[in-house]
Each structure stands twice: as C-alpha cells, then as structure tokens.
PDB file of C-alpha atoms in Angstrom:
ATOM      1  CA  MET S  21       0.000   0.000   0.000  1.00 41.00           C
ATOM      2  CA  ARG S  22       2.946   2.344   0.509  1.00 43.00           C
ATOM      3  CA  ILE S  23       3.665   2.196  -3.243  1.00 44.00           C
ATOM      4  CA  ILE S  24       0.022   2.904  -4.048  1.00 50.00           C
ATOM      5  CA  THR S  25       0.015   5.862  -1.682  1.00 48.00           C
ATOM      6  CA  HIS S  26       3.015   7.484  -3.379  1.00 47.00           C
ATOM      7  CA  ARG S  27       1.317   7.054  -6.748  1.00 51.00           C
ATOM      8  CA  ILE S  28      -1.852   8.578  -5.356  1.00 53.00           C
ATOM      9  CA  LEU S  29       0.101  11.631  -4.210  1.00 50.00           C
ATOM     10  CA  LEU S  30       1.430  12.113  -7.737  1.00 47.00           C
ATOM     11  CA  LEU S  31      -2.078  11.754  -9.120  1.00 55.00           C
ATOM     12  CA  LEU S  32      -3.444  14.227  -6.593  1.00 52.00           C
ATOM     13  CA  GLY S  33      -1.171  16.957  -7.938  1.00 49.00           C
ATOM     14  CA  CYS S  34      -2.341  16.180 -11.450  1.00 50.00           C
ATOM     15  CA  ILE S  35      -6.043  16.235 -10.638  1.00 52.00           C
ATOM     16  CA  ALA S  36      -5.900  19.329  -8.443  1.00 46.00           C
ATOM     17  CA  SER S  37      -4.121  21.261 -11.186  1.00 42.00           C
ATOM     18  CA  LEU S  38      -6.971  20.591 -13.615  1.00 47.00           C
ATOM     19  CA  ALA S  39      -9.695  22.020 -11.313  1.00 37.00           C
ATOM     20  CA  ALA S  40     -12.313  19.953 -13.112  1.00 37.00           C
ATOM     21  CA  THR S  41     -15.737  18.854 -11.918  1.00 36.00           C
ATOM     22  CA  HIS S  42     -16.589  15.201 -12.326  1.00 37.00           C
ATOM     23  CA  ALA S  43     -19.421  13.078 -13.543  1.00 37.00           C
ATOM     24  CA  ALA S  44     -21.883  10.304 -13.920  1.00 36.00           C
ATOM     25  CA  LEU S  45     -21.150   6.824 -12.643  1.00 38.00           C
ATOM     26  CA  GLY S  46     -22.098   3.605 -14.341  1.00 40.00           C
ATOM     27  CA  GLN S  47     -20.739   4.432 -17.792  1.00 50.00           C
ATOM     28  CA  ASP S  48     -18.039   2.511 -19.646  1.00 65.00           C
ATOM     29  CA  MET S  49     -14.852   4.548 -19.486  1.00 71.00           C
ATOM     30  CA  PRO S  50     -13.219   5.171 -22.877  1.00 80.00           C
ATOM     31  CA  ALA S  51      -9.745   3.865 -23.613  1.00 83.00           C
ATOM     32  CA  TRP S  52      -6.879   6.137 -24.700  1.00 91.00           C
ATOM     33  CA  THR S  53      -4.951   3.645 -26.778  1.00 93.00           C
ATOM     34  CA  LEU S  54      -1.252   3.420 -25.979  1.00 94.00           C
ATOM     35  CA  PRO S  55       1.365   2.803 -28.686  1.00 94.00           C
ATOM     36  CA  GLU S  56       3.484  -0.317 -28.974  1.00 91.00           C
ATOM     37  CA  GLY S  57       6.197  -0.287 -26.328  1.00 88.00           C
ATOM     38  CA  ALA S  58       3.961   1.306 -23.679  1.00 94.00           C
ATOM     39  CA  VAL S  59       2.467  -0.644 -20.753  1.00 95.00           C
ATOM     40  CA  ALA S  60      -0.330   0.496 -18.410  1.00 94.00           C
ATOM     41  CA  THR S  61      -0.866  -0.991 -14.934  1.00 92.00           C
ATOM     42  CA  PRO S  62      -3.899  -0.237 -12.719  1.00 88.00           C
ATOM     43  CA  VAL S  63      -3.021   1.572  -9.483  1.00 85.00           C
ATOM     44  CA  ALA S  64      -5.881   0.039  -7.474  1.00 83.00           C
ATOM     45  CA  GLU S  65      -9.051  -1.976  -7.980  1.00 84.00           C
ATOM     46  CA  HIS S  66     -11.257   1.003  -7.175  1.00 86.00           C
ATOM     47  CA  MET S  67     -10.656   4.739  -6.833  1.00 88.00           C
ATOM     48  CA  GLU S  68     -12.899   7.748  -6.257  1.00 88.00           C
ATOM     49  CA  LEU S  69     -12.226  11.471  -6.393  1.00 87.00           C
ATOM     50  CA  ASN S  70     -14.756  13.519  -4.421  1.00 88.00           C
ATOM     51  CA  GLY S  71     -17.149  10.558  -4.533  1.00 87.00           C
ATOM     52  CA  ILE S  72     -16.824  10.050  -8.307  1.00 86.00           C
ATOM     53  CA  ALA S  73     -15.351   6.811  -9.655  1.00 85.00           C
ATOM     54  CA  LEU S  74     -12.283   7.156 -11.864  1.00 86.00           C
ATOM     55  CA  ASP S  75      -9.752   4.888 -13.519  1.00 87.00           C
ATOM     56  CA  VAL S  76      -6.052   5.372 -12.733  1.00 88.00           C
ATOM     57  CA  GLN S  77      -3.107   3.566 -14.288  1.00 91.00           C
ATOM     58  CA  THR S  78       0.653   3.931 -14.220  1.00 92.00           C
ATOM     59  CA  VAL S  79       2.238   4.095 -17.668  1.00 95.00           C
ATOM     60  CA  ARG S  80       5.756   3.127 -18.706  1.00 96.00           C
ATOM     61  CA  ALA S  81       6.850   3.554 -22.326  1.00 97.00           C
ATOM     62  CA  ALA S  82      10.129   2.636 -24.007  1.00 96.00           C
ATOM     63  CA  LEU S  83       9.856   5.865 -26.006  1.00 95.00           C
ATOM     64  CA  PRO S  84      11.241   9.400 -25.602  1.00 94.00           C
ATOM     65  CA  ALA S  85       8.616  11.869 -24.415  1.00 93.00           C
ATOM     66  CA  ARG S  86       8.233  13.612 -27.791  1.00 92.00           C
ATOM     67  CA  GLU S  87       7.679  10.331 -29.652  1.00 94.00           C
ATOM     68  CA  LEU S  88       5.123   9.246 -27.067  1.00 95.00           C
ATOM     69  CA  GLU S  89       3.389  12.628 -27.304  1.00 95.00           C
ATOM     70  CA  THR S  90       3.051  12.265 -31.076  1.00 95.00           C
ATOM     71  CA  ALA S  91       1.558   8.794 -30.679  1.00 96.00           C
ATOM     72  CA  MET S  92      -0.836   9.854 -27.903  1.00 96.00           C
ATOM     73  CA  GLN S  93      -1.987  12.898 -29.888  1.00 97.00           C
ATOM     74  CA  LYS S  94      -2.706  10.720 -32.917  1.00 96.00           C
ATOM     75  CA  SER S  95      -4.583   8.194 -30.769  1.00 95.00           C
ATOM     76  CA  CYS S  96      -6.671  10.967 -29.208  1.00 95.00           C
ATOM     77  CA  THR S  97      -7.588  12.879 -32.350  1.00 96.00           C
ATOM     78  CA  SER S  98      -8.321   9.707 -34.338  1.00 94.00           C
ATOM     79  CA  ALA S  99     -11.056   8.988 -31.772  1.00 91.00           C
ATOM     80  CA  GLY S 100     -12.609  12.388 -32.485  1.00 92.00           C
ATOM     81  CA  ALA S 101     -11.342  13.958 -29.260  1.00 94.00           C
ATOM     82  CA  ASP S 102      -9.401  17.158 -28.517  1.00 95.00           C
ATOM     83  CA  PHE S 103      -5.739  16.924 -27.498  1.00 97.00           C
ATOM     84  CA  HIS S 104      -4.013  19.487 -25.266  1.00 95.00           C
ATOM     85  CA  ALA S 105      -0.394  19.548 -24.051  1.00 94.00           C
ATOM     86  CA  MET S 106       1.172  21.446 -21.147  1.00 88.00           C
ATOM     87  CA  ASP S 107       4.825  20.760 -20.430  1.00 80.00           C
ATOM     88  CA  SER S 108       8.015  22.240 -19.040  1.00 72.00           C
ATOM     89  CA  GLY S 109      10.849  20.309 -20.595  1.00 73.00           C
ATOM     90  CA  SER S 110      11.133  16.878 -18.985  1.00 80.00           C
ATOM     91  CA  GLU S 111       7.629  16.667 -17.520  1.00 87.00           C
ATOM     92  CA  GLY S 112       4.089  17.837 -18.145  1.00 90.00           C
ATOM     93  CA  LEU S 113       0.452  16.978 -18.835  1.00 92.00           C
ATOM     94  CA  TRP S 114      -1.325  15.659 -21.895  1.00 95.00           C
ATOM     95  CA  GLN S 115      -5.104  15.769 -21.959  1.00 95.00           C
ATOM     96  CA  CYS S 116      -7.517  13.960 -24.284  1.00 95.00           C
ATOM     97  CA  ARG S 117     -10.983  15.458 -23.884  1.00 92.00           C
ATOM     98  CA  ARG S 118     -14.051  13.973 -25.523  1.00 88.00           C
ATOM     99  CA  GLU S 119     -17.765  14.431 -24.910  1.00 86.00           C
ATOM    100  CA  GLY S 120     -18.460  13.613 -21.274  1.00 87.00           C
ATOM    101  CA  TRP S 121     -14.912  12.514 -20.435  1.00 90.00           C
ATOM    102  CA  SER S 122     -11.458  13.836 -19.618  1.00 89.00           C
ATOM    103  CA  GLN S 123      -8.309  11.721 -19.784  1.00 93.00           C
ATOM    104  CA  VAL S 124      -5.014  13.065 -18.475  1.00 93.00           C
ATOM    105  CA  LEU S 125      -1.516  11.628 -18.650  1.00 94.00           C
ATOM    106  CA  ARG S 126       0.942  13.297 -16.310  1.00 92.00           C
ATOM    107  CA  TRP S 127       4.352  12.276 -17.564  1.00 93.00           C
ATOM    108  CA  GLN S 128       8.076  12.463 -16.834  1.00 93.00           C
ATOM    109  CA  GLY S 129      10.688  11.761 -19.480  1.00 92.00           C
ATOM    110  CA  ARG S 130      14.195  10.420 -18.963  1.00 92.00           C
ATOM    111  CA  GLY S 131      16.117   9.776 -22.140  1.00 92.00           C
ATOM    112  CA  SER S 132      14.457   6.986 -24.100  1.00 94.00           C
ATOM    113  CA  THR S 133      11.913   6.178 -21.354  1.00 96.00           C
ATOM    114  CA  THR S 134       8.728   8.019 -20.358  1.00 96.00           C
ATOM    115  CA  THR S 135       6.668   7.216 -17.264  1.00 95.00           C
ATOM    116  CA  GLY S 136       3.470   8.691 -15.915  1.00 93.00           C
ATOM    117  CA  ILE S 137       0.005   8.430 -14.389  1.00 92.00           C
ATOM    118  CA  LEU S 138      -3.027   8.118 -16.683  1.00 93.00           C
ATOM    119  CA  SER S 139      -6.407   9.063 -15.199  1.00 90.00           C
ATOM    120  CA  THR S 140      -9.827   8.819 -16.838  1.00 90.00           C
ATOM    121  CA  MET S 141     -12.657  10.876 -15.340  1.00 86.00           C
ATOM    122  CA  PRO S 142     -16.248  11.531 -16.384  1.00 86.00           C
ATOM    123  CA  LEU S 143     -17.443  15.146 -16.421  1.00 81.00           C
ATOM    124  CA  ASP S 144     -20.386  17.275 -15.362  1.00 76.00           C
ATOM    125  CA  GLN S 145     -21.533  15.830 -12.034  1.00 73.00           C
ATOM    126  CA  LYS S 146     -21.258  17.731  -8.772  1.00 77.00           C
ATOM    127  CA  PRO S 147     -18.804  16.202  -6.288  1.00 80.00           C
ATOM    128  CA  ALA S 148     -20.074  14.486  -3.171  1.00 81.00           C
ATOM    129  CA  ALA S 149     -19.762  15.989   0.287  1.00 82.00           C
ATOM    130  CA  VAL S 150     -16.420  15.251   1.959  1.00 83.00           C
ATOM    131  CA  ALA S 151     -16.557  12.464   4.544  1.00 86.00           C
ATOM    132  CA  PRO S 152     -15.182  13.117   8.049  1.00 89.00           C
ATOM    133  CA  ALA S 153     -11.379  13.328   8.121  1.00 91.00           C
ATOM    134  CA  PRO S 154      -9.269  10.664   9.878  1.00 91.00           C
ATOM    135  CA  LEU S 155      -8.590  13.315  12.544  1.00 94.00           C
ATOM    136  CA  PRO S 156     -10.793  16.310  13.430  1.00 95.00           C
ATOM    137  CA  LEU S 157      -9.999  19.461  11.450  1.00 95.00           C
ATOM    138  CA  PRO S 158      -9.774  22.942  13.005  1.00 95.00           C
ATOM    139  CA  ASP S 159     -12.473  25.553  12.442  1.00 95.00           C
ATOM    140  CA  GLY S 160     -12.147  27.441   9.169  1.00 94.00           C
ATOM    141  CA  THR S 161     -10.707  24.478   7.264  1.00 94.00           C
ATOM    142  CA  GLN S 162     -11.972  24.176   3.673  1.00 93.00           C
ATOM    143  CA  PRO S 163     -11.862  20.965   1.572  1.00 91.00           C
ATOM    144  CA  VAL S 164      -9.973  20.903  -1.739  1.00 90.00           C
ATOM    145  CA  SER S 165     -10.068  17.248  -2.827  1.00 89.00           C
ATOM    146  CA  ASP S 166     -10.693  13.789  -1.406  1.00 91.00           C
ATOM    147  CA  LEU S 167      -9.168  10.761  -3.134  1.00 90.00           C
ATOM    148  CA  VAL S 168      -9.863   7.227  -1.859  1.00 89.00           C
ATOM    149  CA  SER S 169      -8.639   3.850  -3.081  1.00 87.00           C
ATOM    150  CA  SER S 170      -9.224   0.196  -2.301  1.00 86.00           C
ATOM    151  CA  ASP S 171      -7.247  -2.799  -3.487  1.00 82.00           C
ATOM    152  CA  GLY S 172      -8.309  -6.101  -1.988  1.00 79.00           C
ATOM    153  CA  GLY S 173      -8.118  -5.599   1.767  1.00 78.00           C
ATOM    154  CA  LEU S 174      -5.961  -2.500   1.475  1.00 83.00           C
ATOM    155  CA  ARG S 175      -7.502   0.940   1.647  1.00 88.00           C
ATOM    156  CA  GLY S 176      -6.066   4.443   1.345  1.00 89.00           C
ATOM    157  CA  ARG S 177      -7.208   8.040   1.338  1.00 91.00           C
ATOM    158  CA  VAL S 178      -5.590  11.356   0.418  1.00 91.00           C
ATOM    159  CA  LEU S 179      -7.473  14.360   1.770  1.00 93.00           C
ATOM    160  CA  GLN S 180      -6.363  17.868   0.784  1.00 93.00           C
ATOM    161  CA  VAL S 181      -7.693  20.914   2.673  1.00 94.00           C
ATOM    162  CA  VAL S 182      -6.645  24.501   3.381  1.00 95.00           C
ATOM    163  CA  SER S 183      -6.617  26.272   6.747  1.00 96.00           C
ATOM    164  CA  PRO S 184      -6.178  29.881   7.937  1.00 95.00           C
ATOM    165  CA  LEU S 185      -3.961  28.640  10.813  1.00 95.00           C
ATOM    166  CA  ASN S 186      -0.155  28.661  10.521  1.00 93.00           C
ATOM    167  CA  THR S 187       1.983  25.525  10.489  1.00 91.00           C
ATOM    168  CA  ASP S 188       2.878  25.653  14.198  1.00 91.00           C
ATOM    169  CA  GLN S 189      -0.779  26.006  15.172  1.00 94.00           C
ATOM    170  CA  LEU S 190      -1.763  23.142  12.885  1.00 94.00           C
ATOM    171  CA  ARG S 191       0.958  20.833  14.213  1.00 92.00           C
ATOM    172  CA  GLN S 192      -0.212  21.453  17.763  1.00 92.00           C
ATOM    173  CA  TRP S 193      -3.846  20.920  16.787  1.00 95.00           C
ATOM    174  CA  PHE S 194      -3.143  17.554  15.196  1.00 95.00           C
ATOM    175  CA  LEU S 195      -0.818  16.478  18.027  1.00 92.00           C
ATOM    176  CA  ASP S 196      -3.552  17.140  20.570  1.00 94.00           C
ATOM    177  CA  ALA S 197      -6.198  15.421  18.424  1.00 95.00           C
ATOM    178  CA  ALA S 198      -3.931  12.402  17.874  1.00 94.00           C
ATOM    179  CA  LYS S 199      -3.029  11.945  21.539  1.00 92.00           C
ATOM    180  CA  SER S 200      -6.661  11.982  22.629  1.00 92.00           C
ATOM    181  CA  ARG S 201      -7.414   9.220  20.094  1.00 93.00           C
ATOM    182  CA  ASP S 202      -4.466   6.914  20.877  1.00 93.00           C
ATOM    183  CA  TRP S 203      -2.406   7.788  17.800  1.00 94.00           C
ATOM    184  CA  LYS S 204       1.368   7.676  18.363  1.00 92.00           C
ATOM    185  CA  LEU S 205       3.834  10.101  16.834  1.00 89.00           C
ATOM    186  CA  ALA S 206       6.471   8.427  14.624  1.00 85.00           C
ATOM    187  CA  GLN S 207       9.397  10.575  15.731  1.00 71.00           C
ATOM    188  CA  ALA S 208      11.821   9.652  12.972  1.00 57.00           C
ATOM    189  CA  LEU S 209       9.332  10.810  10.327  1.00 55.00           C
ATOM    190  CA  SER S 210       8.111  13.924  12.134  1.00 58.00           C
ATOM    191  CA  ARG S 211      11.242  15.995  12.704  1.00 67.00           C
ATOM    192  CA  ARG S 212      10.650  18.337   9.794  1.00 71.00           C
ATOM    193  CA  PRO S 213       8.350  21.260  10.622  1.00 73.00           C
ATOM    194  CA  GLY S 214       6.316  20.655   7.480  1.00 85.00           C
ATOM    195  CA  ALA S 215       5.532  16.989   8.139  1.00 88.00           C
ATOM    196  CA  MET S 216       3.992  14.704  10.738  1.00 91.00           C
ATOM    197  CA  SER S 217       3.508  10.919  10.827  1.00 91.00           C
ATOM    198  CA  LEU S 218       1.147   9.096  13.167  1.00 93.00           C
ATOM    199  CA  ARG S 219       0.683   5.402  13.830  1.00 92.00           C
ATOM    200  CA  LYS S 220      -2.001   3.223  15.378  1.00 92.00           C
ATOM    201  CA  LYS S 221      -2.434  -0.537  15.179  1.00 90.00           C
ATOM    202  CA  GLY S 222      -3.211  -1.365  11.571  1.00 90.00           C
ATOM    203  CA  GLN S 223      -3.312   2.289  10.435  1.00 93.00           C
ATOM    204  CA  SER S 224      -1.092   5.260   9.624  1.00 92.00           C
ATOM    205  CA  ILE S 225      -1.592   8.958   8.901  1.00 94.00           C
ATOM    206  CA  ASP S 226       1.068  11.078   7.168  1.00 92.00           C
ATOM    207  CA  ILE S 227       0.434  14.831   7.154  1.00 94.00           C
ATOM    208  CA  ALA S 228       2.222  17.490   5.102  1.00 92.00           C
ATOM    209  CA  PHE S 229       1.850  21.248   5.647  1.00 93.00           C
ATOM    210  CA  MET S 230       2.587  23.434   2.619  1.00 90.00           C
ATOM    211  CA  PRO S 231       2.180  27.132   1.768  1.00 86.00           C
ATOM    212  CA  GLY S 232      -1.113  27.832   0.041  1.00 79.00           C
ATOM    213  CA  ALA S 233      -2.808  31.051  -0.989  1.00 79.00           C
ATOM    214  CA  PRO S 234      -2.017  34.172   1.076  1.00 83.00           C
ATOM    215  CA  SER S 235      -2.841  33.559   4.762  1.00 88.00           C
ATOM    216  CA  GLN S 236      -3.525  29.881   4.109  1.00 93.00           C
ATOM    217  CA  VAL S 237      -1.709  26.608   4.682  1.00 94.00           C
ATOM    218  CA  LYS S 238      -2.428  23.581   2.496  1.00 93.00           C
ATOM    219  CA  ILE S 239      -2.745  20.295   4.395  1.00 94.00           C
ATOM    220  CA  VAL S 240      -2.344  16.931   2.669  1.00 92.00           C
ATOM    221  CA  MET S 241      -3.420  14.044   4.901  1.00 93.00           C
ATOM    222  CA  VAL S 242      -2.610  10.507   3.738  1.00 92.00           C
ATOM    223  CA  TRP S 243      -4.393   7.700   5.598  1.00 93.00           C
ATOM    224  CA  GLN S 244      -3.865   4.003   4.975  1.00 91.00           C
ATOM    225  CA  ASN S 245      -4.544   0.708   6.652  1.00 86.00           C
ATOM    226  CA  ARG S 246      -1.638  -1.711   7.055  1.00 69.00           C
TER     227      ARG S 246
END
C-alpha cells in the first residue's frame, strides 16, 4: 500500500491542477490507446475522487517523451477527441478530452523512457460531500479534494484541505487530536516542521503542511490501513 500511496500523491497533484468537476457513474470509461512499447498498470481496484469513480493507471513507455506525445496525440484525435499539451521540458500533462470525459496523462521523461500516471474521469456531475477526516480538522478548514482507493483488503485516502492557521498552530492541533485518540507520533518521520507521521495498530496517517494562498496553509493528509 505504501507504493500505491506514493502514486496517489502524484495523481493528486495532477487532478488538483486541472480544477475539473466530475461526472456520472455507471458508464463505460473510454480507452486512450497506448502505442506499442507502452504498458499500463492499474493503481488500485477502485478509486474515487470527491465521490466520483475514476480509472487510474501507471504508464511506462520505451519511447522518448516527444515520440510518445506524437503517438498519444494521434490516438486521441483519431477517436474524435481534442488533445491538449502542457509541459516544461522533462515533464508535463497531456489531456484527451471527448464528450463527457477527460483523460489526463501526467508524464516524466528520462532519455528513451517516459513514465506517468493516466487518469480517466467523467465530467459534469457535482462532487459528493467530503466524509469526516481521519482526525478532526480545526475551524475554518476548507476541503480541496478527497481521493480514496481500495485494493483487496488494502484501503487508502488522500485528503487535501486549506486552513487559515499557521503551520505551528496546525501541528499542535493535530498532536492534541492524535493523543486523545491513541495515535502515536512516529518521531523519525516527524522531525521536519512541514511533516507529521502518526501510527495506530493497523493504520497510519502522514500529514504534510505546505504554503497555500495568502494567509492559508495547504494540508495533505494521507491515511492508509496496514
């Protein structure tokens, strides 16, 4: 599950950057055909973003990024969809958008190999209300995104919120909340001011505090069972 969680974190950055709303369940998700030499592997059996089911796969291609981009653009446009590219040298986003669906490949290129995360999301449905967080959140906290996954008996969740409190105030808040609920601080992983790791039998919570908009701190909370 640790590997899945790291992949989820990468996906979270991709999805949050798109600021899209998401859509109807129960439809067959379209395929964005990969070229020869590229392999896609599902991240988890089931994933939801803000209560909406989505498909997520890791991609590894024995192709330089520009060759893979050409192939992915051709695959997208030949299906009657619109292709968009946003990149900054060795990494970026490719999007294939068709009626009712958005597919995004966030990629990184290294020489003759390109890797990435491919997500397929339906459009046009309002997100569900955010479920209670693994630990109570302070007043004034606003949700940004909520990504959950399940894979057999393993489950994970990445909750992203913003708070008007500063990092020191947030650390103290979560320390107090954790202690009153029998969570233990993992000291070796919590020495940095911008991070905190908590453990309880069969569960873990990793928290990162990052600068957000003016007078806000972004909180990324990663929960998983073990």
